[in-house]
mmCIF file of the C-alpha atoms, coordinates in Angstrom:
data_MODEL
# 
_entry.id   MODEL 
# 
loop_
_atom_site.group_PDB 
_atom_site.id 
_atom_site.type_symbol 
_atom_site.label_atom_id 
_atom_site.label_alt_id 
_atom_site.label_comp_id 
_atom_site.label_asym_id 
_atom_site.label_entity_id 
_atom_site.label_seq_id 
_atom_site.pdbx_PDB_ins_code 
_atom_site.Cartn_x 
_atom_site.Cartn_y 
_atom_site.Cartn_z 
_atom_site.occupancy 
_atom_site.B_iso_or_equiv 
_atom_site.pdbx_formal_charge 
_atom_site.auth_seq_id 
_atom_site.auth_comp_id 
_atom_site.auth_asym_id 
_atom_site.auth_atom_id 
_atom_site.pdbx_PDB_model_num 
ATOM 1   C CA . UNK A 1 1   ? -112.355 -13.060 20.234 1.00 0.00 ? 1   UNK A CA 1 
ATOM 2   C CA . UNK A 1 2   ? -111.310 -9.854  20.263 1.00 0.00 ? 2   UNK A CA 1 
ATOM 3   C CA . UNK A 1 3   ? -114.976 -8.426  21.565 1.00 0.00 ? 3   UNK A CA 1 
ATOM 4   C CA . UNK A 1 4   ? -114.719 -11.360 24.005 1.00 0.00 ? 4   UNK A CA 1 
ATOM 5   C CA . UNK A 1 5   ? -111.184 -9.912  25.507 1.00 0.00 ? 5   UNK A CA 1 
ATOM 6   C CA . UNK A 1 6   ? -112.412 -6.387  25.737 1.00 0.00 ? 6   UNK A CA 1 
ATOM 7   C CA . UNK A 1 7   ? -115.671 -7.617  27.722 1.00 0.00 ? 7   UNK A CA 1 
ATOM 8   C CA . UNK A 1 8   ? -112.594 -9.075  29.934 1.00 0.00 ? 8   UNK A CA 1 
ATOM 9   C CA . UNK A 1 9   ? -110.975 -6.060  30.080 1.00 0.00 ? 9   UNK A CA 1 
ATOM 10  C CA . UNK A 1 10  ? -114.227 -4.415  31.339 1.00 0.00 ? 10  UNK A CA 1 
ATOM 11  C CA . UNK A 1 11  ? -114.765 -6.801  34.423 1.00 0.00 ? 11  UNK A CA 1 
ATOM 12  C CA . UNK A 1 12  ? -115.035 -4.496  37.550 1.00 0.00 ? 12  UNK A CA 1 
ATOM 13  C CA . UNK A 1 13  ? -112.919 -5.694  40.752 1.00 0.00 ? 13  UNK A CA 1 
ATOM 14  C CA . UNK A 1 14  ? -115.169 -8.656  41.832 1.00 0.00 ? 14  UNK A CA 1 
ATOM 15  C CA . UNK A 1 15  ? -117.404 -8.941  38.661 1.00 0.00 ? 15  UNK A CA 1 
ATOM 16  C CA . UNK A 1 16  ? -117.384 -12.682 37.600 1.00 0.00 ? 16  UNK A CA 1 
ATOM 17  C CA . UNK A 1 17  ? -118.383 -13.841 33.958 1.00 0.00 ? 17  UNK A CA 1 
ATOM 18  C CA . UNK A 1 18  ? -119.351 -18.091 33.758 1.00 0.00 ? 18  UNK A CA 1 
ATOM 19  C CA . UNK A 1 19  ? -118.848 -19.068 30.447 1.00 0.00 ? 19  UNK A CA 1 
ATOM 20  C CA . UNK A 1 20  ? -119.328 -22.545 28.710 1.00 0.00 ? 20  UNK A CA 1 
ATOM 21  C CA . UNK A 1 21  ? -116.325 -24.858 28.806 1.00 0.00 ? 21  UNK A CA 1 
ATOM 22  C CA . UNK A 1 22  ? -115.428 -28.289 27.901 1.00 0.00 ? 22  UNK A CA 1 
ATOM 23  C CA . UNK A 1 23  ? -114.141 -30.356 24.683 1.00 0.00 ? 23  UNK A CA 1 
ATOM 24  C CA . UNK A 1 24  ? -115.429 -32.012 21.742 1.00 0.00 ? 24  UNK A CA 1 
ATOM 25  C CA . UNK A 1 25  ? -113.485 -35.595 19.971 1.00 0.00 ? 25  UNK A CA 1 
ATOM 26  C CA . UNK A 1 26  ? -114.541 -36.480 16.959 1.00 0.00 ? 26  UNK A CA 1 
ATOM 27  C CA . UNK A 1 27  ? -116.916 -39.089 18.499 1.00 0.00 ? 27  UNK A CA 1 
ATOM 28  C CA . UNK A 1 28  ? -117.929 -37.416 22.299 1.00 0.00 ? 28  UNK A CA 1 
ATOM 29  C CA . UNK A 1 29  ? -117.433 -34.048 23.964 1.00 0.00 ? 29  UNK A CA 1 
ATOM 30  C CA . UNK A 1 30  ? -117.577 -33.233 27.356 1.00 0.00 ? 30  UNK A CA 1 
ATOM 31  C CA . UNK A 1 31  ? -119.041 -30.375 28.890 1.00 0.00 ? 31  UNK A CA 1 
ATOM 32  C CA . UNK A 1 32  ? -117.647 -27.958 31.610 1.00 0.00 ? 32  UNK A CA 1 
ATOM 33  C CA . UNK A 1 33  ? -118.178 -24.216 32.867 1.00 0.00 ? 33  UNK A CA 1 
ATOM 34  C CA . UNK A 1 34  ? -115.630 -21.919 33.731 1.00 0.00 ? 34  UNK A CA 1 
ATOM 35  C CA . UNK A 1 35  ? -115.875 -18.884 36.106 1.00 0.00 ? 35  UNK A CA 1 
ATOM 36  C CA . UNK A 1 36  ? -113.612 -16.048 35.159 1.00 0.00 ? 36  UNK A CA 1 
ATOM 37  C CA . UNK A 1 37  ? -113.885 -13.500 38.128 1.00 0.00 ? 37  UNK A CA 1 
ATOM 38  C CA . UNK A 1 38  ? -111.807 -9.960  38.688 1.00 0.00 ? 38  UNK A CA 1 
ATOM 39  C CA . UNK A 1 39  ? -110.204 -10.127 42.152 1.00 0.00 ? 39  UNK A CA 1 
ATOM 40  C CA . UNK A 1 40  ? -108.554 -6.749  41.793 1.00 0.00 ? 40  UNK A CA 1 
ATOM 41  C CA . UNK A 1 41  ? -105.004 -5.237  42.090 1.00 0.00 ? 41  UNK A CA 1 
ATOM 42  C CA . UNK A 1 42  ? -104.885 -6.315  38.417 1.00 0.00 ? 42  UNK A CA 1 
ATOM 43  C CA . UNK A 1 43  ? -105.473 -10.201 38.936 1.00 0.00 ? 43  UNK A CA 1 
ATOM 44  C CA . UNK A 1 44  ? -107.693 -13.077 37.854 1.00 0.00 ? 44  UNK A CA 1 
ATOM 45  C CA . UNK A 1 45  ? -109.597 -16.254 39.563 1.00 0.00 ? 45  UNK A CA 1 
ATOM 46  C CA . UNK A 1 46  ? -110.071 -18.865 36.515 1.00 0.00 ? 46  UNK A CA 1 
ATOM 47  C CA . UNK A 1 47  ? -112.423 -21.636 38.246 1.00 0.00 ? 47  UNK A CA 1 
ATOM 48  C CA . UNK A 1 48  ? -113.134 -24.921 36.174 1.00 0.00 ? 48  UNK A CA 1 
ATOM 49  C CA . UNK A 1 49  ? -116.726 -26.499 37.398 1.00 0.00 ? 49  UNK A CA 1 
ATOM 50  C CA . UNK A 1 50  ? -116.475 -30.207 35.966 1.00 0.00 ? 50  UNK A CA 1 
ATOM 51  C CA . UNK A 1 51  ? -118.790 -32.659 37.452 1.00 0.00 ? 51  UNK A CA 1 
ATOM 52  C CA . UNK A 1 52  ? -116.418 -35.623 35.122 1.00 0.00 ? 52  UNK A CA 1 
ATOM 53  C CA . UNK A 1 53  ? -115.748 -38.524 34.371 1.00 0.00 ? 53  UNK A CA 1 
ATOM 54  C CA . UNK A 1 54  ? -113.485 -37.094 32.221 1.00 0.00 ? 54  UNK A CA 1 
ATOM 55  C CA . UNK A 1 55  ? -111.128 -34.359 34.009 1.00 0.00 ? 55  UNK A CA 1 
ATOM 56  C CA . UNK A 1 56  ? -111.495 -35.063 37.202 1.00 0.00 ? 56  UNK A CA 1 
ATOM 57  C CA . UNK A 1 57  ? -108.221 -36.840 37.860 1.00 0.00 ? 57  UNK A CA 1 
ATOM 58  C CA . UNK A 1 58  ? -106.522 -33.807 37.700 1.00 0.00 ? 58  UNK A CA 1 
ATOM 59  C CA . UNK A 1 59  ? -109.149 -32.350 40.485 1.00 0.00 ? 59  UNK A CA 1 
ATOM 60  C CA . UNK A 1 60  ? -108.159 -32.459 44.211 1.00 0.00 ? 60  UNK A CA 1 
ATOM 61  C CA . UNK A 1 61  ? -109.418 -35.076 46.057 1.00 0.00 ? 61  UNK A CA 1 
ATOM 62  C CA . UNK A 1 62  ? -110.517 -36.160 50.209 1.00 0.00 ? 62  UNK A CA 1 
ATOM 63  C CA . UNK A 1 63  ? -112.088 -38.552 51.686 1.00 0.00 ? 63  UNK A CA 1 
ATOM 64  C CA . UNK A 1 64  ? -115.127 -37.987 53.742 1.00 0.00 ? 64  UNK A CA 1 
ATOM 65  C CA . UNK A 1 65  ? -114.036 -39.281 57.330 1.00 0.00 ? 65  UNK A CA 1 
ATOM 66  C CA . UNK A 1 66  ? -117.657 -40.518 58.034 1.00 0.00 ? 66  UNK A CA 1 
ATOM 67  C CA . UNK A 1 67  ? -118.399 -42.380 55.023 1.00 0.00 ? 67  UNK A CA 1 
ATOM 68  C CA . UNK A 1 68  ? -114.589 -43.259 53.901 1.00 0.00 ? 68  UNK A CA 1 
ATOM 69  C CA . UNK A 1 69  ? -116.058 -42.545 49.929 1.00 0.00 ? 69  UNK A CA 1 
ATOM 70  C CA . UNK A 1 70  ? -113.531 -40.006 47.906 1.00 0.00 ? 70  UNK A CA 1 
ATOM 71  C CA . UNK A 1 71  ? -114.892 -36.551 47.543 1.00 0.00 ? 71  UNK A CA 1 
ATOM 72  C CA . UNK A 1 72  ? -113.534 -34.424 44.552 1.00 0.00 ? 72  UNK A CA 1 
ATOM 73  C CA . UNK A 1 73  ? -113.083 -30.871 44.223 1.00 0.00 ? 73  UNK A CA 1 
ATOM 74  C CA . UNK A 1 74  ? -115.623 -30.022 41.119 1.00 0.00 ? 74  UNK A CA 1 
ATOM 75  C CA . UNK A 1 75  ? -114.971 -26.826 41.184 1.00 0.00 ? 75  UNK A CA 1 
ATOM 76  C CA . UNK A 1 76  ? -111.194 -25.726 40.832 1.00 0.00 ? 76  UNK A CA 1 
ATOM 77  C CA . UNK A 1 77  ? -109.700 -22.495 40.713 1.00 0.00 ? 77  UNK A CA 1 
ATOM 78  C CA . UNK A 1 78  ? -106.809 -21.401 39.732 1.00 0.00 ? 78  UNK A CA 1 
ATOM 79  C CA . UNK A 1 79  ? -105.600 -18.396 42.029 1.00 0.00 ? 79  UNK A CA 1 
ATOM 80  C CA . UNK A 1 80  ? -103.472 -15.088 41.292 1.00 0.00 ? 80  UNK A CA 1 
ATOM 81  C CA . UNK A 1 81  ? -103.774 -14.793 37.145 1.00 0.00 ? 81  UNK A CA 1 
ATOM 82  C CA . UNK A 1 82  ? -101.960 -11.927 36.007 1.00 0.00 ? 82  UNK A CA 1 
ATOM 83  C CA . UNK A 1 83  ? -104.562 -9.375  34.153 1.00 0.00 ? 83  UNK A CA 1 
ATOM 84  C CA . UNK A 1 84  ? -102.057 -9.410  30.743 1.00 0.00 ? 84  UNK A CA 1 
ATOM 85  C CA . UNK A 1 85  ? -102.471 -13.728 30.622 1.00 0.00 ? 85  UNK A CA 1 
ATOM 86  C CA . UNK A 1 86  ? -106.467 -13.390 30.721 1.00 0.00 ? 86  UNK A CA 1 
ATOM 87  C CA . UNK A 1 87  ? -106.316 -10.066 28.278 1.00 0.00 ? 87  UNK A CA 1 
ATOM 88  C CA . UNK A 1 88  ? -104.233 -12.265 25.653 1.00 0.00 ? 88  UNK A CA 1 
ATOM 89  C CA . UNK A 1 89  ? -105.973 -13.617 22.663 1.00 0.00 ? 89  UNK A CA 1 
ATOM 90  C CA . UNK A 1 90  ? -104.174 -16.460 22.621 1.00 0.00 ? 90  UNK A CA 1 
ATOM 91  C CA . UNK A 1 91  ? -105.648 -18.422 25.745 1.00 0.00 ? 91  UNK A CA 1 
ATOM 92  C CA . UNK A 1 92  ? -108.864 -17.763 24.418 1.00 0.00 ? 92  UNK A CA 1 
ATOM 93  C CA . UNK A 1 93  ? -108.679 -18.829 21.078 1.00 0.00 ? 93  UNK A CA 1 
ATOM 94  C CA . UNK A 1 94  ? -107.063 -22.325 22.295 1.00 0.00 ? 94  UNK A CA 1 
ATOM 95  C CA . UNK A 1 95  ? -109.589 -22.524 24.826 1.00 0.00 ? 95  UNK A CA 1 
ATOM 96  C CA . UNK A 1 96  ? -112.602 -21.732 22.540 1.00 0.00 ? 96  UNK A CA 1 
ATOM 97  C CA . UNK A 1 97  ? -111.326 -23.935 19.638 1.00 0.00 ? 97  UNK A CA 1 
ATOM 98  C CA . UNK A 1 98  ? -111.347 -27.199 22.061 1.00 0.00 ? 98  UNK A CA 1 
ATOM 99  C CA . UNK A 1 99  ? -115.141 -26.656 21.944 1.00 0.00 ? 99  UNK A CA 1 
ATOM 100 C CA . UNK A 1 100 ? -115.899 -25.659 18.498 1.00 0.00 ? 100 UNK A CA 1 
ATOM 101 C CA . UNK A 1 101 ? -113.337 -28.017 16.290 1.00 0.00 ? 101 UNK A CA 1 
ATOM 102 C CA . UNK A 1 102 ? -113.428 -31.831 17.073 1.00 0.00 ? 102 UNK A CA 1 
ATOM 103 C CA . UNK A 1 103 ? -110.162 -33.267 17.506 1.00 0.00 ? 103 UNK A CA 1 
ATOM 104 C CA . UNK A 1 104 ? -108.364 -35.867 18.951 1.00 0.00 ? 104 UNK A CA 1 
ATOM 105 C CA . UNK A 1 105 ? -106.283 -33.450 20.860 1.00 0.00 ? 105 UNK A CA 1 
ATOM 106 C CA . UNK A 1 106 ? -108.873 -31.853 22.694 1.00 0.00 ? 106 UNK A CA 1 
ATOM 107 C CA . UNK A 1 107 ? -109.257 -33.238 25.880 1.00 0.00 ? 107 UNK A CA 1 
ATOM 108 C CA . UNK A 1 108 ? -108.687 -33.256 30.014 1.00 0.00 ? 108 UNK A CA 1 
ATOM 109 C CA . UNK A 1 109 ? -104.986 -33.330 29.529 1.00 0.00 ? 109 UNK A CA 1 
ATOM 110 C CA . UNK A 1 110 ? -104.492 -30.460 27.334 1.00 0.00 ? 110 UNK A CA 1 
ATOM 111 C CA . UNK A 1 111 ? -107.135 -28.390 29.309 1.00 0.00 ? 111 UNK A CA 1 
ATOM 112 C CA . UNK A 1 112 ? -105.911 -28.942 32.398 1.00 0.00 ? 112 UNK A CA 1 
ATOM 113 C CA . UNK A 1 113 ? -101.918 -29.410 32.126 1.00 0.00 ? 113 UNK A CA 1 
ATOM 114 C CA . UNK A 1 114 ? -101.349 -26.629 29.095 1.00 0.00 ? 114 UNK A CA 1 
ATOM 115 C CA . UNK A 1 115 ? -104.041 -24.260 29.401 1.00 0.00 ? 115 UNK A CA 1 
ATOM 116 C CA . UNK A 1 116 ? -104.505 -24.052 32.944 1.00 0.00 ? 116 UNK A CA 1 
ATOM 117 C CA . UNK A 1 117 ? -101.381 -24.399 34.285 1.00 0.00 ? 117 UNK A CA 1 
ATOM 118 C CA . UNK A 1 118 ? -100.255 -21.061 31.465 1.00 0.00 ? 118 UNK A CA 1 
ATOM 119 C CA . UNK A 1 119 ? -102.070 -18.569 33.827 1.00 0.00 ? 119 UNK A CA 1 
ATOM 120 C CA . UNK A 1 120 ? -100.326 -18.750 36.996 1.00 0.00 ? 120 UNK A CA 1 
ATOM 121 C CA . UNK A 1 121 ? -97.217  -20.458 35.635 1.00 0.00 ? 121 UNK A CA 1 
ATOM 122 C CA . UNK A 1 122 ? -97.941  -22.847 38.701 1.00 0.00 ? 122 UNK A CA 1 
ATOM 123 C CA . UNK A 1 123 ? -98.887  -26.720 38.951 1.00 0.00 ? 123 UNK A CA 1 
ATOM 124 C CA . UNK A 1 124 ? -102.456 -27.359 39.570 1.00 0.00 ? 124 UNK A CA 1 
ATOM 125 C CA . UNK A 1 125 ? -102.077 -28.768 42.566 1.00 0.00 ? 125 UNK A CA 1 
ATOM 126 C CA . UNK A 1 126 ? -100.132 -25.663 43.957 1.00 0.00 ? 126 UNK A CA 1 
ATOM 127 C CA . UNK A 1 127 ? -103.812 -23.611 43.576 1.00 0.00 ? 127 UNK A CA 1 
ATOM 128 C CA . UNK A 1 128 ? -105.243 -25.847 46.503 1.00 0.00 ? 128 UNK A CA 1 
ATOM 129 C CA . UNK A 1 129 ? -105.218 -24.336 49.333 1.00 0.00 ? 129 UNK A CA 1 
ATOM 130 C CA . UNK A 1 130 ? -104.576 -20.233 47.816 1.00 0.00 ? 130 UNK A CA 1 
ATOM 131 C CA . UNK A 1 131 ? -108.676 -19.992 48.247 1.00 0.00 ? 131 UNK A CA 1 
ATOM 132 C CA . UNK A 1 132 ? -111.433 -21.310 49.238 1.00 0.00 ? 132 UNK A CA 1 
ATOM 133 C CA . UNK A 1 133 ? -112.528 -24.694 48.693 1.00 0.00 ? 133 UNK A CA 1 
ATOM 134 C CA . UNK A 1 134 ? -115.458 -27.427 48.797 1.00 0.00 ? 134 UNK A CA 1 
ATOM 135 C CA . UNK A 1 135 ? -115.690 -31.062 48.148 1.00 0.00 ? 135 UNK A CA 1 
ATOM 136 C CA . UNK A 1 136 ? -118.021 -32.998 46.890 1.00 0.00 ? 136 UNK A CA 1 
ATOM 137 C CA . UNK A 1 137 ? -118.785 -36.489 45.841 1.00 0.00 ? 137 UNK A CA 1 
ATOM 138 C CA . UNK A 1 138 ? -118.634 -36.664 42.159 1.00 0.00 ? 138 UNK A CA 1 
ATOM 139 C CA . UNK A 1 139 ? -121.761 -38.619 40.116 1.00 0.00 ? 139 UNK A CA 1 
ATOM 140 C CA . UNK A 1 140 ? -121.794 -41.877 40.735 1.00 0.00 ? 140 UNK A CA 1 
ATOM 141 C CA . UNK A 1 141 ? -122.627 -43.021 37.005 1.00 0.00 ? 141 UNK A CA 1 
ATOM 142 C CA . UNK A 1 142 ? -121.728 -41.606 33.885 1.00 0.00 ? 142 UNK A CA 1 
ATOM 143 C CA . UNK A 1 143 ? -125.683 -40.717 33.279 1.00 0.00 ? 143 UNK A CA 1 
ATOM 144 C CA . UNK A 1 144 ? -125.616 -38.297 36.490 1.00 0.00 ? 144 UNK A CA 1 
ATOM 145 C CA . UNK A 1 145 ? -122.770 -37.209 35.284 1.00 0.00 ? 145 UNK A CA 1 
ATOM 146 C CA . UNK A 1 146 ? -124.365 -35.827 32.145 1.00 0.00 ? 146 UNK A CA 1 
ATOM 147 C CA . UNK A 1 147 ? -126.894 -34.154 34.018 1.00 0.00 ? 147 UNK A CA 1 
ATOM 148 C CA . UNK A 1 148 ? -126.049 -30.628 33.093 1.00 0.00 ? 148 UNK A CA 1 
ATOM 149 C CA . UNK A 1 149 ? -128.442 -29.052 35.450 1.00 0.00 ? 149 UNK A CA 1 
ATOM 150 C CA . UNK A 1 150 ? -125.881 -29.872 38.765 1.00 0.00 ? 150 UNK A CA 1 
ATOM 151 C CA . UNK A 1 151 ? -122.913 -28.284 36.933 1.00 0.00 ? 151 UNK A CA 1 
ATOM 152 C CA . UNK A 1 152 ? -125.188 -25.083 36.275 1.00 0.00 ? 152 UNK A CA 1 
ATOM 153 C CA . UNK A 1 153 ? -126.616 -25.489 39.982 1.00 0.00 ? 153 UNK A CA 1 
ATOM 154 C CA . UNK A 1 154 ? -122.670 -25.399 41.488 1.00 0.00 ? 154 UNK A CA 1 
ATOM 155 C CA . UNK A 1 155 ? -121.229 -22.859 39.108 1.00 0.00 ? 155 UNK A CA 1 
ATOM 156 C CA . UNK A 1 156 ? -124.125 -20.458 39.579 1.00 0.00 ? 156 UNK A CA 1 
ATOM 157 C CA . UNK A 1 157 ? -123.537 -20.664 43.331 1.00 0.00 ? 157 UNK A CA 1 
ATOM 158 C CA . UNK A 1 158 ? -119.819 -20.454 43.552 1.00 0.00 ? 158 UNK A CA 1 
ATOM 159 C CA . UNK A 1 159 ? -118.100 -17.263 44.278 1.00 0.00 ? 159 UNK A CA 1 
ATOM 160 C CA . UNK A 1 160 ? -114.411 -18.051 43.774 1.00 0.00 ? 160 UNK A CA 1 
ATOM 161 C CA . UNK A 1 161 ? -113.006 -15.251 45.758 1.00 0.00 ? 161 UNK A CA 1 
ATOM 162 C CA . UNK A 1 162 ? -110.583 -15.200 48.384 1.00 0.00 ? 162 UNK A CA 1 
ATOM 163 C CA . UNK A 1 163 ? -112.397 -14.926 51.889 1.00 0.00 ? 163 UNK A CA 1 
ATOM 164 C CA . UNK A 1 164 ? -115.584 -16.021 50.389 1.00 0.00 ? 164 UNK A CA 1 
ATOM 165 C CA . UNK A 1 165 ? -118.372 -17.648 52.206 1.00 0.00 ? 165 UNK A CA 1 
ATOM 166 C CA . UNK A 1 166 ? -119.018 -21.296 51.062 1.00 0.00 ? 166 UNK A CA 1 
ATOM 167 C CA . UNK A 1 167 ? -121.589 -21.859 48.273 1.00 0.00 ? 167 UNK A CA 1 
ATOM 168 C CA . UNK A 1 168 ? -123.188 -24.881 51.094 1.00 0.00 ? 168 UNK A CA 1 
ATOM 169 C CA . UNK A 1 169 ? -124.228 -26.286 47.878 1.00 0.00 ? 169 UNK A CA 1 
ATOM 170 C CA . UNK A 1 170 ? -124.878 -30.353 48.288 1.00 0.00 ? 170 UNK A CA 1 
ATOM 171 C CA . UNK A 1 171 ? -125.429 -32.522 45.535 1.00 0.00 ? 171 UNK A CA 1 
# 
């Protein structure tokens, strides 16, 4: 962890690191990537690419006006991390042990309403509209949704900076 934290330290103002994510249960895990990204004058962007089932309640939603179907946002950031909250062991170690011990206590809830909201000290939902943001419709079907190659495809072409132009990715 500690190597980990001072390869974080060494992020240059808009250098971006995407690093696996997700839980494990004793009986299933789920799979996410995360996007940590520099955005200089000493803050973070923390973006959580999840293409669900599980997680994406807690995901901001729309509705596509032509269609009427829900569209999710699968890739959330969370906005204006201080530098010391992303250089402290501790959310890293909690983070990281989620995916490499199985327990019961590892999952969406604990990812998204401890962990997450720690780095701003803000709701989720508050982290909306601070940045950029695209929606998409989430799988239809569990299967798709275990389809790991769309949550490389959308993480590798976000760029969760402020003022950034849209990936245009479409599932």
């Amino acid at each position: 962890i500690n190597t980990f934290v001072n390869m974080v330290g060494n992020l240059q103002t808009e250098q971006q690191v995407v690093l696996p994510g997700g839980w494990q249960q004793p009986n299933k895990a789920h799979l996410c990537l995360y996007i940590l990204r520099n955005t200089g004058s000493g803050k973070f962007s923390f973006s959580v690419i999840n293409t669900g089932p599980d997680g994406l309640e807690y995901h901001p939603s729309n509705f596509d006006s032509t269609t009427g179907r829900q569209t999710k946002q699968l890739c959330m950031t969370i906005w204006d991390i201080p530098a010391e909250r992303v250089l402290d062991s501790t959310f890293w170690v909690l983070l990281f042990r989620m995916q490499v011990y199985p327990s019961k206590k590892n999952d969406a809830a604990f990812l998204y309403t401890k962990l997450l909201t720690s780095l701003n000290s803000r709701p989720l939902l508050s982290n909306k509209e601070s940045g950029p943001a695209e929606f998409y419709y989430p799988p239809s079907t569990q299967e798709a949704a275990e389809q790991y190659h769309e949550l490389a495809r959308l993480a590798l072409t976000t760029i969760p900076d402020l003022g950034a132009r849209p990936s245009k990715f479409s599932a």
